[in-house]
PDB file of C-alpha atoms in Angstrom:
ATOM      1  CA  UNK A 997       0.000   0.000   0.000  1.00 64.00           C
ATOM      2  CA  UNK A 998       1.049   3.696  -0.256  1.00 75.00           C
ATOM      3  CA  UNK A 999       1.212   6.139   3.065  1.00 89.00           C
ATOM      4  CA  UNK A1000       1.670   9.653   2.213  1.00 94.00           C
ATOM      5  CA  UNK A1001       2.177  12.108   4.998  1.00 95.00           C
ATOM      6  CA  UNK A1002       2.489  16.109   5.186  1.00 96.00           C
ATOM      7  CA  UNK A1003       1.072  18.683   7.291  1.00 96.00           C
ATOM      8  CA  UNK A1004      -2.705  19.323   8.388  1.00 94.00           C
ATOM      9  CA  UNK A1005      -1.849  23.433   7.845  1.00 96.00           C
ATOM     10  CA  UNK A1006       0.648  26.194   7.574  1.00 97.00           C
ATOM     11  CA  UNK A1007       0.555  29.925   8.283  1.00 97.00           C
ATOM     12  CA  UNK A1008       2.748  32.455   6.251  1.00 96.00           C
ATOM     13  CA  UNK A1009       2.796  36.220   5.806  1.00 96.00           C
ATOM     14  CA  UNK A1010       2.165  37.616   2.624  1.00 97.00           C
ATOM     15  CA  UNK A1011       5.623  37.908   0.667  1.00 97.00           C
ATOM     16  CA  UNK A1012       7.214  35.176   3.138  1.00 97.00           C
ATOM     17  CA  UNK A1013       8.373  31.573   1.740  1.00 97.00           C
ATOM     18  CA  UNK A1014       6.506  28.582   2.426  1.00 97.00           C
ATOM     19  CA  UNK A1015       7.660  24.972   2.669  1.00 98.00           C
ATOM     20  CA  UNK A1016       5.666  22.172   2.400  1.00 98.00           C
ATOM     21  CA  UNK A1017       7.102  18.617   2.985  1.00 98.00           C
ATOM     22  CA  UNK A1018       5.740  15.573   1.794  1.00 98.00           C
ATOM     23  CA  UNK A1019       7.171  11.978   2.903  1.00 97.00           C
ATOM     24  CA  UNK A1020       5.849   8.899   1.834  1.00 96.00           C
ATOM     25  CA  UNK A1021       5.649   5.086   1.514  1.00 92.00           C
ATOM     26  CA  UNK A1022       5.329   3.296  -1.469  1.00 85.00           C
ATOM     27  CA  UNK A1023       5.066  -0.202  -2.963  1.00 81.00           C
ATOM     28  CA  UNK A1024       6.932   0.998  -6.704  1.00 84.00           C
ATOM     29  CA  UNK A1025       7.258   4.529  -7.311  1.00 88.00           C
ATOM     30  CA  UNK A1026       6.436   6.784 -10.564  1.00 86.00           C
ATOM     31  CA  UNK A1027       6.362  10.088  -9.851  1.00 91.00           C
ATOM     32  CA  UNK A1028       5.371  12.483  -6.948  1.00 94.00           C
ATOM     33  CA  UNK A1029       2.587  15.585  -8.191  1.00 94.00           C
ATOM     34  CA  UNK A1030       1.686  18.728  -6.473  1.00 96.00           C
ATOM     35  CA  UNK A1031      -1.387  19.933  -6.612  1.00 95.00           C
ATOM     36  CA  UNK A1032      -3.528  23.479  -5.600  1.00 96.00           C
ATOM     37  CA  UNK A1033      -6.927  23.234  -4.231  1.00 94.00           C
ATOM     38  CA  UNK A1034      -9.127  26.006  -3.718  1.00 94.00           C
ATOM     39  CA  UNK A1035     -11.823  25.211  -1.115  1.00 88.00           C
ATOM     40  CA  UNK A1036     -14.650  23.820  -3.382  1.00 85.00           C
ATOM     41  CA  UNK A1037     -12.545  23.559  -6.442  1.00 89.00           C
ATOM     42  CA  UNK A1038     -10.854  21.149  -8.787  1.00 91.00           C
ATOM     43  CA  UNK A1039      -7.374  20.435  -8.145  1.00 92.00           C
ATOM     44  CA  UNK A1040      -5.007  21.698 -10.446  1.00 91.00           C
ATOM     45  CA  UNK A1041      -1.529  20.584 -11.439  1.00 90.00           C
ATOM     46  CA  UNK A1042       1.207  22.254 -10.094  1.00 93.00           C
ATOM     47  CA  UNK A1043       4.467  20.380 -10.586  1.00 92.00           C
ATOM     48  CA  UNK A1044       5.910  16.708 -11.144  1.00 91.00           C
ATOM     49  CA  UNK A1045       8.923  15.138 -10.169  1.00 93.00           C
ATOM     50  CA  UNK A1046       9.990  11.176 -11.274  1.00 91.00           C
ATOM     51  CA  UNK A1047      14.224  11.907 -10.874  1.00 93.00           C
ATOM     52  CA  UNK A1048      15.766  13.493  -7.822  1.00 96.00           C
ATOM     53  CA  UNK A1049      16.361  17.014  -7.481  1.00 96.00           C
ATOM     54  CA  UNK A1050      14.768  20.132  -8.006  1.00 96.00           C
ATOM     55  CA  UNK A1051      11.966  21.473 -10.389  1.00 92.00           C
ATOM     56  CA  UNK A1052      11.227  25.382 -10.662  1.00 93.00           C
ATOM     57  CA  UNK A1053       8.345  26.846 -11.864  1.00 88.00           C
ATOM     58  CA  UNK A1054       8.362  30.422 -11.293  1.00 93.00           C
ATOM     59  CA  UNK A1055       7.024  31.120  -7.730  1.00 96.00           C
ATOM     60  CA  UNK A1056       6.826  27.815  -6.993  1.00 96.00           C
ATOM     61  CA  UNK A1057       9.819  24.920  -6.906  1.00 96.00           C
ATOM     62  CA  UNK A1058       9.381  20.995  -5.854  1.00 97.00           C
ATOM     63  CA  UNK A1059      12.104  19.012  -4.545  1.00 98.00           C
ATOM     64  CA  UNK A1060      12.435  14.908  -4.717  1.00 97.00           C
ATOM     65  CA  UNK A1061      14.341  12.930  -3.209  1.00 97.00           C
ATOM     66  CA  UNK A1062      13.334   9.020  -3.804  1.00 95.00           C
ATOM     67  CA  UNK A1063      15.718   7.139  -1.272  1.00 94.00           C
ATOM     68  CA  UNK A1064      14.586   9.605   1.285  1.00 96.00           C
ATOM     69  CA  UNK A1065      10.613   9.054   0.580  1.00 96.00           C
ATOM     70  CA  UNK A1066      10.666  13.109   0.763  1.00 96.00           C
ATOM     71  CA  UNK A1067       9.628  15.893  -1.108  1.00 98.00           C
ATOM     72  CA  UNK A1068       9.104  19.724  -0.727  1.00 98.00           C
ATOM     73  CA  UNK A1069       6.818  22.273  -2.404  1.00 98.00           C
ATOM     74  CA  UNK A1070       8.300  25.851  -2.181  1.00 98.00           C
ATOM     75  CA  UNK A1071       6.038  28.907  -2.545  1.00 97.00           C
ATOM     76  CA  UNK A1072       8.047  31.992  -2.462  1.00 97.00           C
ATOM     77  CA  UNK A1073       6.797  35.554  -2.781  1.00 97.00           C
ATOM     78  CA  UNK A1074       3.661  34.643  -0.880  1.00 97.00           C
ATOM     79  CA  UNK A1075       0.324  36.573  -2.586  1.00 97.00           C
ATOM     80  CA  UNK A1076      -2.981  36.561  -0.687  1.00 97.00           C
ATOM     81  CA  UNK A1077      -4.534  33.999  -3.700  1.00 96.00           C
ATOM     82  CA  UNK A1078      -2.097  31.404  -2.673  1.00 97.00           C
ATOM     83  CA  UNK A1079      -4.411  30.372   0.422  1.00 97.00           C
ATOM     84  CA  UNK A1080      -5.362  27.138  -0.667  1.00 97.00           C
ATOM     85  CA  UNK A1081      -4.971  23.457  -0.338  1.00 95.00           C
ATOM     86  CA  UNK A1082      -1.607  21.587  -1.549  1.00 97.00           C
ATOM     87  CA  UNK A1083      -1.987  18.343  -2.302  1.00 96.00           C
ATOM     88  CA  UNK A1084       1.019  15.529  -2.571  1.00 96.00           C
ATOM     89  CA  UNK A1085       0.196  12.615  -4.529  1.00 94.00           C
ATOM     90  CA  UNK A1086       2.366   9.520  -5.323  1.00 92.00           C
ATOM     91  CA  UNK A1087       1.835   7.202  -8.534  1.00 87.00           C
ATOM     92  CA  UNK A1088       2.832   4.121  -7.129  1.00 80.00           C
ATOM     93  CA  UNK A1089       2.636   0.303  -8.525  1.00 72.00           C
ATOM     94  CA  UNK A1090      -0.445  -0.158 -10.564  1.00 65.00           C
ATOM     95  CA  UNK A1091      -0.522   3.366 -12.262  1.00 67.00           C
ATOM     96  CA  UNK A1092      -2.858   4.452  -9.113  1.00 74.00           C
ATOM     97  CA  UNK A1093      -1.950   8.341  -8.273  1.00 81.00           C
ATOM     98  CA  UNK A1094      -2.838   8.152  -4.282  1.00 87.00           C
ATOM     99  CA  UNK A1095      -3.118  11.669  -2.863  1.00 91.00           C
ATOM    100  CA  UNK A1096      -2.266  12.826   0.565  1.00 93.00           C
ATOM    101  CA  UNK A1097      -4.786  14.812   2.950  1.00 92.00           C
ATOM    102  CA  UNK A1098      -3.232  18.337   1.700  1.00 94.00           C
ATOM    103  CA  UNK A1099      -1.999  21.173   3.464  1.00 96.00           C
ATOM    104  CA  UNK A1100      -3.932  24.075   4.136  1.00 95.00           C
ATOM    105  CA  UNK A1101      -1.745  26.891   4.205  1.00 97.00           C
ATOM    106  CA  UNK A1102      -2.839  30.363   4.946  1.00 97.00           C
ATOM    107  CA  UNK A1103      -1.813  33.716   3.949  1.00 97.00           C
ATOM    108  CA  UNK A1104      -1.740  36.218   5.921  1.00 96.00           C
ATOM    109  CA  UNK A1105      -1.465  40.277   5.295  1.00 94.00           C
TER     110      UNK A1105
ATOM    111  CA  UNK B 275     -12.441  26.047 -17.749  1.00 77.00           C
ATOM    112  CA  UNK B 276      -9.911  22.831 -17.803  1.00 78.00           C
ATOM    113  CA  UNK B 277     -11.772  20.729 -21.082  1.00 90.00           C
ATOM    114  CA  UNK B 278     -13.002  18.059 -18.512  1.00 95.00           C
ATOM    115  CA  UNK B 279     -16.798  18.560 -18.156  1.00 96.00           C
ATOM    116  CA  UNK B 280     -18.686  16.997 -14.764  1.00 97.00           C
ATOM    117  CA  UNK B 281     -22.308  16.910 -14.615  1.00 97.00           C
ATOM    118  CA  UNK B 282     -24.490  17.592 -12.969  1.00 97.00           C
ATOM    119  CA  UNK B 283     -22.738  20.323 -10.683  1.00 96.00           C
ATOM    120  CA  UNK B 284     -25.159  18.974  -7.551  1.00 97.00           C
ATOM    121  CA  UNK B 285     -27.279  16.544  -6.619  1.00 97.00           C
ATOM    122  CA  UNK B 286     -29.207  16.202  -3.724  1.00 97.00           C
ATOM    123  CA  UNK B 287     -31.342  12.713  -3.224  1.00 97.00           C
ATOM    124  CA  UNK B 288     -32.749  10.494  -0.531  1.00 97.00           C
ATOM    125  CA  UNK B 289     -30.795   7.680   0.854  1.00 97.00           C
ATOM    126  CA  UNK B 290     -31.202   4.373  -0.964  1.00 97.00           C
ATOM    127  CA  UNK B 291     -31.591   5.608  -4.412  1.00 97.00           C
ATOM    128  CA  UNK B 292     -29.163   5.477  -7.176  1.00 98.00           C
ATOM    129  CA  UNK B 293     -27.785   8.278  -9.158  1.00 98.00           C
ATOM    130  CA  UNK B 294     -25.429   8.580 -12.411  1.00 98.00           C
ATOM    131  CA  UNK B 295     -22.879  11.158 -12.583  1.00 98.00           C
ATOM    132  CA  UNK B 296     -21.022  11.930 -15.677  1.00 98.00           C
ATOM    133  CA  UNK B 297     -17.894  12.791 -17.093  1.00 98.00           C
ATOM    134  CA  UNK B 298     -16.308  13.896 -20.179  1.00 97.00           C
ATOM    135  CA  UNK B 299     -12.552  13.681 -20.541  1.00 95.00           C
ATOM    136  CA  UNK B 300     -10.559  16.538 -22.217  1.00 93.00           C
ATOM    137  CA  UNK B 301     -10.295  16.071 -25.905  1.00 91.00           C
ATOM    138  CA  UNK B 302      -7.941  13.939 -26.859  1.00 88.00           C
ATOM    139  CA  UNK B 303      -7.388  11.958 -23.105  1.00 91.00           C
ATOM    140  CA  UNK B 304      -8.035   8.457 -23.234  1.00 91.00           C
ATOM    141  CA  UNK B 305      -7.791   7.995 -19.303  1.00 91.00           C
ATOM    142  CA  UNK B 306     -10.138   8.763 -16.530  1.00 94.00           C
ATOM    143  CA  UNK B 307     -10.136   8.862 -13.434  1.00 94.00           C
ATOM    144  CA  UNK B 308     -12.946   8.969 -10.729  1.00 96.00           C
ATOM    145  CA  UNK B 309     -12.432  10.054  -6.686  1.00 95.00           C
ATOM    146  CA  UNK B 310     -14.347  10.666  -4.261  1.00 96.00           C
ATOM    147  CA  UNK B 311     -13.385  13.980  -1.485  1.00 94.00           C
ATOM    148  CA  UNK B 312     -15.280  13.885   1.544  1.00 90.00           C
ATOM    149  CA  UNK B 313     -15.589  16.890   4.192  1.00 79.00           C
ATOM    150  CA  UNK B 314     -12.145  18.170   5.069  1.00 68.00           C
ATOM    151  CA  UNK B 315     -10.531  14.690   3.541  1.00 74.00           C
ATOM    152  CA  UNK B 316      -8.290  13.997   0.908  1.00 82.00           C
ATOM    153  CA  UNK B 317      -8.933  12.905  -2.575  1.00 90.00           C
ATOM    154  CA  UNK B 318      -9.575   8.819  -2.354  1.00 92.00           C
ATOM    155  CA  UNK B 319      -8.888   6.894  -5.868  1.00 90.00           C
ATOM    156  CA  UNK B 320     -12.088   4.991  -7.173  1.00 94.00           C
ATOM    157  CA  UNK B 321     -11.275   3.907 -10.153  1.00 94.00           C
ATOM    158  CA  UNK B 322      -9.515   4.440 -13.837  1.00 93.00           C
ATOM    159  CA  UNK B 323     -10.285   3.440 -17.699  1.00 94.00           C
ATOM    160  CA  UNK B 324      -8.189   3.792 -20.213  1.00 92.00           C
ATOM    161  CA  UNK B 325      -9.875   3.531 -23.805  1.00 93.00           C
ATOM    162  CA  UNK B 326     -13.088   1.769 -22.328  1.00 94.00           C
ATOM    163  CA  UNK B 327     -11.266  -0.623 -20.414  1.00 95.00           C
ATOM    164  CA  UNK B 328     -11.004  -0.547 -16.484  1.00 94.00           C
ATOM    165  CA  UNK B 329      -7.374  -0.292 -15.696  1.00 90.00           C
ATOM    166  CA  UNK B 330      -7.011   0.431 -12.012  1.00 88.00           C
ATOM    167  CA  UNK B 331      -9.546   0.083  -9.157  1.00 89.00           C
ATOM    168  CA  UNK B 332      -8.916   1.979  -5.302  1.00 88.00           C
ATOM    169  CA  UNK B 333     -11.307   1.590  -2.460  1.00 84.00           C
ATOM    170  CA  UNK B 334     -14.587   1.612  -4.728  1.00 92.00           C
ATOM    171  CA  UNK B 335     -17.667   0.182  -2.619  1.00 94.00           C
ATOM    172  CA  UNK B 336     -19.545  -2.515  -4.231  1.00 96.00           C
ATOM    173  CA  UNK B 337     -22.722  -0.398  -4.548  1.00 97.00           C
ATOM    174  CA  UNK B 338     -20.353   1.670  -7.033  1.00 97.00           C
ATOM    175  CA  UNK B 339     -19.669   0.968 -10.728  1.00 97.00           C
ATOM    176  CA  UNK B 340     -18.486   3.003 -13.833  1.00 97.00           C
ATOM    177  CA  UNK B 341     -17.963   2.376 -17.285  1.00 97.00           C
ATOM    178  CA  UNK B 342     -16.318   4.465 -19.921  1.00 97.00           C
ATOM    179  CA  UNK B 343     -18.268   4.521 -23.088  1.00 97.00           C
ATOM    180  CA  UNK B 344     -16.790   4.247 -27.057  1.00 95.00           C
ATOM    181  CA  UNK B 345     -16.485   8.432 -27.204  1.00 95.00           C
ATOM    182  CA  UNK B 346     -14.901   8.324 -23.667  1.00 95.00           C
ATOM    183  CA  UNK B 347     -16.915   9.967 -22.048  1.00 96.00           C
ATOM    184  CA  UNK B 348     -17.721   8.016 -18.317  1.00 98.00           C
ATOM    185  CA  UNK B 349     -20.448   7.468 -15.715  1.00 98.00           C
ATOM    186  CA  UNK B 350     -20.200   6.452 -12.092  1.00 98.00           C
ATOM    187  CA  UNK B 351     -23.040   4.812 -10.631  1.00 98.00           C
ATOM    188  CA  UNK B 352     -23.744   4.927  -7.003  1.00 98.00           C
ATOM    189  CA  UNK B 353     -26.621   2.988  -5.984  1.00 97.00           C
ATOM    190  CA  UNK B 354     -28.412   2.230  -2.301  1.00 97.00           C
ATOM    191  CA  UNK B 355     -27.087   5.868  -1.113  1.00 98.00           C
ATOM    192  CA  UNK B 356     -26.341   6.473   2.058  1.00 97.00           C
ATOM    193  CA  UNK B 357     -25.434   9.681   4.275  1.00 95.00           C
ATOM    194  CA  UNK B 358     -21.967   8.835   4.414  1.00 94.00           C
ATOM    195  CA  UNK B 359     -21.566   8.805   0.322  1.00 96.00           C
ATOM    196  CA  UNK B 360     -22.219  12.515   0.527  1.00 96.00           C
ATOM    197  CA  UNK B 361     -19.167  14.233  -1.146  1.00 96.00           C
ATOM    198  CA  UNK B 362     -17.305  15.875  -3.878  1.00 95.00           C
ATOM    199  CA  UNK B 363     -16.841  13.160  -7.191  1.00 97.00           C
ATOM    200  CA  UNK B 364     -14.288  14.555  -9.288  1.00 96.00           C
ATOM    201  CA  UNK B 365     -13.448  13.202 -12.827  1.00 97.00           C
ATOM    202  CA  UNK B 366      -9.695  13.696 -14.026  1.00 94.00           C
ATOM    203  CA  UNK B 367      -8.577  12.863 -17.636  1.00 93.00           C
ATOM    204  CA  UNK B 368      -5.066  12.127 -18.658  1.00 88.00           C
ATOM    205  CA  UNK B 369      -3.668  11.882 -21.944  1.00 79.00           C
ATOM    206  CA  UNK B 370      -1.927   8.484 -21.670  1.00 69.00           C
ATOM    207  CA  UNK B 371      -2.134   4.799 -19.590  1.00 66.00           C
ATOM    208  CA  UNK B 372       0.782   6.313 -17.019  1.00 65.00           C
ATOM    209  CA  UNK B 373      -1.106   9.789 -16.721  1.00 64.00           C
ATOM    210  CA  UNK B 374       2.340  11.636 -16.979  1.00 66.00           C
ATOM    211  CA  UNK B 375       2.508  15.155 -16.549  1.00 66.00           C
ATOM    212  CA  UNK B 376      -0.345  15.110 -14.047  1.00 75.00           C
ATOM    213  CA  UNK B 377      -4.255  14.938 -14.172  1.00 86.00           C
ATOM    214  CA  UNK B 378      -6.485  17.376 -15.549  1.00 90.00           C
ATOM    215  CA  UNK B 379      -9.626  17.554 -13.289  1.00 93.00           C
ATOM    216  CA  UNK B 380     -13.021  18.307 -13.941  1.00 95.00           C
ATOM    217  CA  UNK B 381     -14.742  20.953 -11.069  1.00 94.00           C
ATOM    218  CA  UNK B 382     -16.794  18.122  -9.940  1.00 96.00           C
ATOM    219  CA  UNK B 383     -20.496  16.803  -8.515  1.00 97.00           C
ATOM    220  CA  UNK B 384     -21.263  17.846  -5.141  1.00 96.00           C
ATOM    221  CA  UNK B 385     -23.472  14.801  -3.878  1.00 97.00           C
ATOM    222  CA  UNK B 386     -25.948  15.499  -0.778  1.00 97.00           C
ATOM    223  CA  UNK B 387     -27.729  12.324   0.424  1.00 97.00           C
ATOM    224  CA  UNK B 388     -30.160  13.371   2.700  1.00 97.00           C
TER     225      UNK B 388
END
């Protein structure tokens, strides 16, 4: 099976970094995902990593590393419309993409 | 507007009946992908087709079933409905088997049971 952890929420001030880390457990691994949620919204893709290291996109950067079971999304340059829900999610054995509970992080003024 | 299309947006019925909700990949996907997001929970894997053919199956209940249809486009069917079913059922279309490069997902049916 597939156990993906990361935090319930996260305050920041508007401007400020962010970091949110993702560790997980999984039986065969095929790439992590980030994704935004907006309460009451679809998800929608932020960022994919299948080989270690780091990915930037813009304001926002993920980190892998597979041995470790650990990865990090970076939000930098906080903005007031980042408030949402960030979602880790593993595709494991099975081509199943398994999600973690998200991370509420809010932004503050 | 992300090119998958859910319907209907809500539904509100009485426990024990059965309702169809419906989902149209974005053109060109041959993948989708149902889940189920309950109050405050994460997104929980139902199930995946890939060209009309089930591929991949999570924690889907019995009283669950889908089908994806020659033009791709797929229904879940939840039958003998019960509180706990209410939730958010989003549909998310990929363009391969593997779904690289992430999902694409529709804004979803909000399902009261009441």
């Amino acid at each position: 099976g597939q156990n993906i952890d990361q935090p319930t929420e996260m305050t920041a001030t508007e401007g400020a970094i962010v970091q949110i880390n993702c560790t997980y457990q999984t039986s065969g691994f095929n790439g992590l995902f980030w994704y935004q949620q907006h309460a009451g919204e679809a998800p929608t893709f932020l960022s994919y990593n299948v080989l270690d290291g780091l990915e930037e996109k813009g304001r926002f950067s993920s980190f892998l590393s597979r041995s470790k079971g650990y990865s990090y999304l970076l939000l930098k340059e906080l903005q007031m419309k980042d408030s949402a829900s960030y979602l880790c999610a593993v595709r494991g054995a099975g081509n199943k993409l398994t999600f973690g509970g998200g991370t509420r992080v809010l932004v503050k003024p | 507007d992300s090119g998958v299309t859910q319907t209907p947006k809500h539904l509100i019925t009485a426990t024990g009946q059965r309702v169809t909700l419906r989902c149209s990949p974005r053109s060109g996907d041959l993948s989708v992908y149902w889940y189920q997001q309950s109050l405050d929970q994460g997104l929980q894997f139902l199930i995946q087709y890939y060209n009309g053919e089930e591929r991949a199956k999570g924690n889907i209940l019995e009283r669950f079933s889908a089908q994806q249809f020659p033009d791709l486009h797929s229904e879940l069917n939840l039958s003998s409905l019960e509180l706990g079913d209410s939730a958010l059922y989003f549909c998310a279309s990929s363009g391969n088997l593997r779904g690289d490069y992430g999902y694409t997902f529709g804004s979803g049916t909000r399902l009261t049971v009441v």
